[in-house]
Short mmCIF file of C-alpha atoms and ligand atoms in Angstrom, two decimals:
data_model
loop_
_atom_site.label_atom_id
_atom_site.label_comp_id
_atom_site.label_asym_id
_atom_site.label_seq_id
_atom_site.Cartn_x
_atom_site.Cartn_y
_atom_site.Cartn_z
CA GLU A 113 0.20 -0.31 -0.23
CA GLY A 114 1.82 3.35 1.05
CA GLN A 115 1.57 6.77 -0.58
CA PRO A 116 -0.77 6.52 -3.62
CA GLN A 117 2.19 7.21 -6.47
CA LEU A 118 1.46 9.53 -9.13
CA ARG A 119 2.52 7.81 -13.04
CA GLU A 120 3.65 9.39 -16.00
CA VAL A 121 2.47 9.52 -19.47
CA SER A 122 4.72 11.46 -21.99
CA GLY A 123 6.41 13.00 -19.23
CA ILE A 124 3.48 14.27 -17.45
CA PRO A 125 2.81 12.67 -14.04
CA LEU A 126 -1.20 11.64 -13.64
CA GLN A 127 -2.88 9.65 -11.32
CA ALA A 128 -2.34 5.85 -11.84
CA SER A 129 -5.91 5.54 -12.16
CA THR A 130 -5.94 7.99 -15.20
CA VAL A 131 -2.93 5.87 -16.15
CA ASP A 132 -4.85 3.02 -15.93
CA ASN A 133 -7.76 4.07 -18.65
CA TRP A 134 -4.93 5.42 -21.10
CA SER A 135 -5.99 3.82 -24.17
CA GLN A 136 -9.59 4.58 -23.88
CA ILE A 137 -9.03 8.55 -22.86
CA GLN A 138 -6.86 8.59 -26.17
CA ASN A 139 -9.79 7.76 -28.30
CA PHE A 140 -12.40 9.06 -27.18
CA GLU A 141 -14.65 10.08 -29.25
CA ALA A 142 -15.62 13.90 -29.83
CA LYS A 143 -18.25 15.45 -30.79
CA PRO A 144 -18.50 19.05 -33.18
CA ASP A 145 -21.25 20.53 -30.07
CA ASP A 146 -18.56 19.36 -27.46
CA LEU A 147 -18.24 21.82 -25.32
CA LEU A 148 -14.77 20.76 -23.32
CA ILE A 149 -14.25 22.54 -19.89
CA CYS A 150 -10.43 22.44 -19.79
CA THR A 151 -8.04 23.59 -16.45
CA TYR A 152 -4.84 22.80 -14.99
CA PRO A 153 -5.90 21.83 -10.99
CA LYS A 154 -7.40 24.48 -8.56
CA SER A 155 -7.90 26.87 -11.21
CA GLY A 156 -11.76 27.08 -10.31
CA THR A 157 -13.08 23.88 -12.58
CA THR A 158 -15.65 24.12 -10.07
CA TRP A 159 -17.12 27.06 -9.89
CA ILE A 160 -16.67 27.28 -14.11
CA GLN A 161 -18.46 23.91 -14.24
CA GLU A 162 -21.41 25.65 -11.94
CA ILE A 163 -21.73 28.78 -14.32
CA VAL A 164 -21.76 27.65 -17.27
CA ASP A 165 -24.18 24.19 -15.55
CA MET A 166 -26.29 27.70 -14.89
CA ILE A 167 -26.09 29.11 -18.00
CA GLU A 168 -27.25 25.59 -19.86
CA GLN A 169 -30.07 25.23 -17.75
CA ASN A 170 -31.43 28.87 -17.62
CA GLY A 171 -30.17 30.09 -14.27
CA ASP A 172 -33.01 28.17 -13.41
CA VAL A 173 -31.33 26.41 -9.46
CA GLU A 174 -33.70 23.10 -9.53
CA LYS A 175 -33.40 21.91 -12.96
CA CYS A 176 -29.41 22.67 -12.42
CA GLN A 177 -29.40 19.66 -9.43
CA ARG A 178 -31.59 18.16 -11.49
CA ALA A 179 -28.99 17.90 -14.52
CA ILE A 180 -26.13 17.72 -11.84
CA ILE A 181 -27.17 14.73 -9.78
CA GLN A 182 -28.05 12.48 -13.76
CA HIS A 183 -25.37 14.09 -15.61
CA ARG A 184 -22.51 15.63 -13.62
CA HIS A 185 -22.08 14.79 -9.91
CA PRO A 186 -19.82 11.54 -9.52
CA PHE A 187 -20.33 12.41 -5.24
CA ILE A 188 -23.51 11.49 -5.79
CA GLU A 189 -22.92 7.45 -6.00
CA TRP A 190 -21.72 8.31 -2.79
CA ALA A 191 -24.12 9.54 -1.11
CA ARG A 192 -27.56 7.55 -3.37
CA PRO A 193 -25.19 4.57 -4.70
CA PRO A 194 -28.80 4.01 -6.98
CA GLN A 195 -27.91 7.17 -8.97
CA PRO A 196 -26.75 7.10 -12.61
CA SER A 197 -24.29 10.04 -12.58
CA VAL A 198 -23.23 10.37 -16.10
CA LEU A 199 -19.59 12.28 -17.19
CA VAL A 200 -16.80 12.86 -17.27
CA LEU A 201 -13.33 12.63 -19.66
CA CYS A 202 -10.63 12.58 -17.70
CA ARG A 203 -11.27 13.42 -14.22
CA ARG A 204 -9.22 11.24 -12.63
CA PHE A 205 -12.05 10.50 -10.16
CA PHE A 206 -14.52 10.28 -12.68
CA LEU A 207 -12.78 7.39 -14.50
CA VAL A 208 -11.07 5.50 -11.34
CA TYR A 209 -14.65 5.42 -9.84
CA PHE A 210 -17.17 5.84 -13.10
CA LYS A 211 -15.82 4.89 -16.11
CA GLY A 212 -16.18 8.91 -17.40
CA VAL A 213 -14.97 7.90 -20.69
CA GLU A 214 -18.10 5.04 -20.66
CA LYS A 215 -20.43 7.85 -19.94
CA ALA A 216 -19.74 10.26 -21.57
CA LYS A 217 -20.01 8.45 -24.18
CA VAL A 218 -24.30 7.91 -23.67
CA MET A 219 -24.36 11.49 -22.63
CA PRO A 220 -27.38 13.49 -24.78
CA SER A 221 -25.69 16.30 -26.62
CA PRO A 222 -25.23 19.41 -26.69
CA ARG A 223 -22.27 16.99 -23.93
CA ILE A 224 -20.35 19.65 -21.84
CA LEU A 225 -16.97 17.82 -20.33
CA ARG A 226 -13.63 18.65 -18.40
CA THR A 227 -10.64 17.88 -18.14
CA HIS A 228 -7.39 18.94 -16.50
CA LEU A 229 -4.97 17.15 -19.48
CA PRO A 230 -2.69 19.64 -21.00
CA THR A 231 -2.99 19.84 -25.06
CA GLN A 232 -0.45 17.19 -25.84
CA LEU A 233 -2.35 14.95 -24.25
CA LEU A 234 -6.05 15.96 -25.01
CA PRO A 235 -7.90 12.79 -26.85
CA LEU A 236 -6.54 14.09 -31.06
CA SER A 237 -10.66 13.11 -31.64
CA PHE A 238 -10.85 17.46 -30.45
CA TRP A 239 -9.25 19.39 -32.75
CA LYS A 240 -10.21 17.74 -35.39
CA ASN A 241 -14.33 18.27 -34.71
CA ASN A 242 -13.19 21.60 -34.12
CA CYS A 243 -14.69 21.38 -30.35
CA LYS A 244 -15.48 24.42 -28.13
CA PHE A 245 -12.89 24.92 -25.83
CA LEU A 246 -13.20 26.40 -22.30
CA TYR A 247 -10.27 27.01 -20.48
CA VAL A 248 -9.93 28.73 -17.32
CA ALA A 249 -6.19 30.09 -15.95
CA ARG A 250 -5.57 31.39 -12.36
CA ASN A 251 -2.72 32.69 -11.54
CA ALA A 252 0.25 30.31 -10.31
CA LYS A 253 0.47 31.46 -6.35
CA ASP A 254 -2.53 31.26 -5.49
CA CYS A 255 -2.55 28.09 -7.93
CA MET A 256 0.36 26.71 -5.57
CA VAL A 257 -0.92 27.56 -1.94
CA SER A 258 -4.81 26.16 -3.06
CA TYR A 259 -3.16 22.34 -4.55
CA TYR A 260 -1.19 21.98 -1.27
CA HIS A 261 -3.81 22.77 0.42
CA PHE A 262 -6.02 19.69 -1.55
CA GLN A 263 -3.07 17.35 -1.89
CA ARG A 264 -3.28 18.18 2.55
CA MET A 265 -6.79 16.92 2.12
CA ASN A 266 -6.97 14.51 -1.03
CA LYS A 267 -5.77 10.94 -0.08
CA ILE A 268 -5.80 9.75 -3.65
CA LEU A 269 -2.96 12.11 -4.37
CA PRO A 270 0.57 12.34 -2.86
CA ASP A 271 0.87 13.37 1.08
CA PRO A 272 2.49 16.98 -0.28
CA GLY A 273 5.14 17.23 2.48
CA THR A 274 5.86 20.51 3.98
CA TRP A 275 4.90 24.34 2.34
CA GLU A 276 8.76 24.17 1.59
CA GLU A 277 9.01 20.90 -0.16
CA TYR A 278 5.82 21.30 -1.84
CA PHE A 279 6.97 24.31 -2.88
CA GLU A 280 9.90 22.83 -4.97
CA THR A 281 7.33 20.01 -6.23
CA PHE A 282 5.39 22.87 -7.89
CA ILE A 283 7.61 24.41 -9.68
CA SER A 284 9.26 21.49 -10.89
CA GLY A 285 5.80 20.03 -12.34
CA LYS A 286 6.49 17.22 -10.50
CA VAL A 287 2.73 17.54 -9.03
CA ALA A 288 -0.92 15.52 -11.26
CA TRP A 289 -0.88 17.37 -14.72
CA GLY A 290 2.18 18.21 -14.79
CA SER A 291 4.25 21.23 -15.36
CA TRP A 292 1.73 24.62 -14.27
CA TYR A 293 3.75 26.65 -16.59
CA ASP A 294 3.55 24.39 -19.78
CA HIS A 295 -0.42 23.71 -18.76
CA VAL A 296 -1.31 27.25 -19.41
CA LYS A 297 1.22 27.40 -21.75
CA GLY A 298 0.29 25.09 -24.18
CA TRP A 299 -3.49 25.98 -24.05
CA TRP A 300 -2.60 30.24 -24.70
CA ASP A 301 -0.48 29.14 -27.79
CA ILE A 302 -3.25 27.35 -29.60
CA LYS A 303 -6.55 29.90 -28.28
CA ASP A 304 -6.27 31.94 -31.56
CA ARG A 305 -6.45 28.75 -33.70
CA TYR A 306 -9.76 27.18 -32.10
CA GLN A 307 -12.51 28.12 -30.37
CA VAL A 308 -11.00 28.97 -27.73
CA LEU A 309 -12.31 30.94 -24.35
CA PHE A 310 -9.59 31.40 -22.61
CA LEU A 311 -11.06 33.26 -19.13
CA PHE A 312 -9.00 34.35 -16.16
CA TYR A 313 -9.96 33.19 -11.88
CA GLU A 314 -8.66 36.21 -11.71
CA ASP A 315 -11.64 37.83 -13.64
CA ILE A 316 -14.24 35.97 -12.57
CA LYS A 317 -13.72 36.79 -9.11
CA ARG A 318 -13.75 40.48 -9.16
CA ASP A 319 -16.15 41.06 -11.81
CA PRO A 320 -18.39 37.67 -12.54
CA LYS A 321 -21.08 39.51 -14.51
CA HIS A 322 -19.37 40.47 -16.90
CA GLU A 323 -17.24 36.95 -17.50
CA ILE A 324 -20.87 35.25 -16.88
CA GLN A 325 -22.08 37.09 -19.74
CA LYS A 326 -18.66 36.00 -22.53
CA VAL A 327 -19.38 32.91 -21.15
CA MET A 328 -22.83 32.78 -22.26
CA GLN A 329 -22.11 34.53 -25.67
CA PHE A 330 -19.79 31.64 -26.40
CA MET A 331 -22.22 29.27 -25.72
CA GLY A 332 -24.90 29.91 -28.31
CA LYS A 333 -27.07 31.67 -25.01
CA ASN A 334 -29.19 34.44 -23.77
CA LEU A 335 -30.45 35.33 -20.73
CA ASP A 336 -31.86 38.59 -19.70
CA GLU A 337 -29.90 40.26 -16.39
CA THR A 338 -31.96 38.81 -14.28
CA VAL A 339 -31.28 35.20 -15.07
CA LEU A 340 -27.91 36.56 -14.55
CA ASP A 341 -28.07 38.47 -11.67
CA LYS A 342 -29.76 35.47 -10.03
CA ILE A 343 -26.73 33.01 -11.82
CA VAL A 344 -23.79 35.36 -10.12
CA GLN A 345 -25.27 35.09 -6.86
CA GLU A 346 -25.53 31.38 -7.05
CA THR A 347 -21.95 30.77 -8.31
CA SER A 348 -20.34 33.23 -5.66
CA PHE A 349 -18.28 31.47 -3.13
CA GLU A 350 -20.21 31.57 -0.01
CA LYS A 351 -23.09 29.84 -2.13
CA MET A 352 -21.20 26.89 -3.88
CA LYS A 353 -19.10 26.60 -0.02
CA GLU A 354 -23.13 25.42 1.30
CA ASN A 355 -24.27 24.61 -1.73
CA PRO A 356 -23.90 20.02 -0.90
CA MET A 357 -23.86 19.74 -4.62
CA THR A 358 -20.71 21.25 -4.83
CA ASN A 359 -18.69 21.77 -1.61
CA ARG A 360 -18.16 17.57 -1.45
CA SER A 361 -19.36 16.90 1.51
CA THR A 362 -20.82 13.53 -0.07
CA VAL A 363 -16.88 12.86 -0.98
CA PRO A 364 -16.06 10.09 1.94
CA LYS A 365 -12.84 10.98 4.49
CA SER A 366 -11.37 8.92 3.10
CA ILE A 367 -11.38 10.41 0.04
CA LEU A 368 -11.92 13.89 0.43
CA ASP A 369 -10.52 14.89 4.41
CA GLN A 370 -12.75 18.06 4.80
CA SER A 371 -11.84 18.52 8.26
CA ILE A 372 -7.44 18.92 7.38
CA SER A 373 -8.95 21.60 5.12
CA PRO A 374 -12.22 22.26 3.38
CA PHE A 375 -12.60 21.89 -0.69
CA MET A 376 -14.31 25.35 -0.74
CA ARG A 377 -11.36 26.29 1.19
CA LYS A 378 -10.93 30.53 0.46
CA GLY A 379 -12.22 31.51 -2.99
CA THR A 380 -10.11 34.38 -2.94
CA VAL A 381 -7.40 36.36 -4.77
CA GLY A 382 -3.57 37.31 -3.32
CA ASP A 383 -4.14 34.38 -0.57
CA TRP A 384 0.17 33.50 -1.59
CA LYS A 385 0.79 36.16 0.57
CA ASN A 386 -0.35 34.37 3.43
CA HIS A 387 2.30 31.21 2.40
CA PHE A 388 4.85 32.74 0.39
CA THR A 389 8.27 34.24 2.05
CA VAL A 390 10.04 36.90 1.17
CA ALA A 391 12.79 34.54 -0.25
CA GLN A 392 10.22 31.87 -1.77
CA ASN A 393 8.64 35.00 -3.63
CA GLU A 394 12.22 36.02 -4.95
CA ARG A 395 12.69 32.45 -6.08
CA PHE A 396 9.87 32.29 -7.44
CA ASP A 397 9.34 35.29 -9.54
CA GLU A 398 12.74 34.46 -11.48
CA ILE A 399 12.17 31.08 -11.96
CA TYR A 400 8.11 32.30 -13.57
CA ARG A 401 10.08 35.27 -15.74
CA GLN A 402 12.21 31.93 -17.18
CA LYS A 403 9.68 29.44 -17.54
CA MET A 404 6.99 32.53 -18.54
CA GLU A 405 9.72 34.03 -21.49
CA GLY A 406 8.06 34.92 -24.26
CA THR A 407 4.34 34.25 -24.27
CA SER A 408 1.95 37.44 -23.97
CA ILE A 409 -0.33 36.47 -20.84
CA ASN A 410 0.02 38.44 -17.73
CA PHE A 411 -1.64 37.41 -14.85
CA PHE A 412 -3.25 39.06 -11.40
CA THR A 413 -1.78 37.78 -7.89
CA GLU A 414 -3.79 40.08 -6.36
CA LEU A 415 -6.79 42.51 -6.68
P1 A3P B 224 -8.54 27.87 -2.93
O1 A3P B 224 -8.29 26.64 -2.55
O2 A3P B 224 -8.11 29.02 -3.04
O3 A3P B 224 -9.81 28.41 -1.66
P2 A3P B 224 -10.71 23.72 -8.62
O4 A3P B 224 -12.04 23.36 -8.96
O5 A3P B 224 -10.72 23.61 -10.15
O6 A3P B 224 -10.56 22.47 -8.28
O7 A3P B 224 -10.00 24.95 -7.68
C1 A3P B 224 -10.49 24.92 -6.92
C2 A3P B 224 -10.22 26.24 -6.29
O8 A3P B 224 -12.06 27.36 -6.92
C3 A3P B 224 -10.34 26.65 -4.37
O9 A3P B 224 -9.53 27.81 -4.18
C4 A3P B 224 -12.03 26.81 -4.61
O10 A3P B 224 -11.95 27.80 -3.33
C5 A3P B 224 -12.24 27.97 -5.38
N1 A3P B 224 -13.59 28.34 -5.96
C6 A3P B 224 -14.74 27.30 -6.12
N2 A3P B 224 -15.53 28.07 -6.23
C7 A3P B 224 -15.29 29.37 -6.11
C8 A3P B 224 -16.37 30.50 -6.66
N3 A3P B 224 -17.53 30.38 -6.54
N4 A3P B 224 -15.49 31.61 -6.12
C9 A3P B 224 -14.18 32.01 -6.17
N5 A3P B 224 -13.00 30.91 -5.62
C10 A3P B 224 -14.15 29.35 -5.98
#
């Protein structure tokens, strides 16, 4: 037994269970009307998925909850075993416990799928079908902090060790789904060649309505102001922290131990300042410059 180990595919560390399903993932058949939500872990995946679901259901919370039970939320299976849950491609949980690829296959179109895969590992059919990609990026410092706390409480990921140790692990990309730098650069680089809506966690935080409107347009929907306002409200951190469909409270403690750190932890921009020492920050900025040299992408690290 011992510690959960990561295994590499083309140099990208992944959870062993994802690697076990690798050929199935690579051969996944995308459809032209698929919308794929893409993120590096801890960048606001749950948040953007909730936003997309709410838009899809025209802001109807009830319908949204039902749709989540039917199509999205795998953890409901833990709470209520007979519920058939569907989705999702390439998410480690789904592959481990829920055969995400199999379930995505039988999902009605238009499908909303999600993945943490970097561009070079994405199943080719997504490119061939010119699918819509919705990428959400979060600044590396906050992402690192969030991932650290997530690995502390997530019992199927390796123990992160001390903060000092994790700092090096993250920078070297030896975490599940690989290097933050490569992931973000990879998706940023292809964004003008495909149908990509590239969003930033910090922008959604600063002006949620504006960003939600962009998502709505990207999805080809047209919702009126009151519905948009409602979606802003329902997808706030405070609401989502209380919502059992989003706060992972149905996941057993043996998998996510929320007494160590809650899944809906802080939901802020700039928490890195409570973790980075001055020396770490300087080292980080230097390495960041090297790794991100030549890219035009720009992040806010505070609001
Ligand atoms: P923190 O650990 O910094 O709080 P993911 O869903 O990709 O795993 O990302 C999780 C991060 O997004 C966590 O960050 C979580 O709190 C934050 N998050 C989730 N819902 C949010 C919301 N509605 N508003 C702001 N942040 C949110």
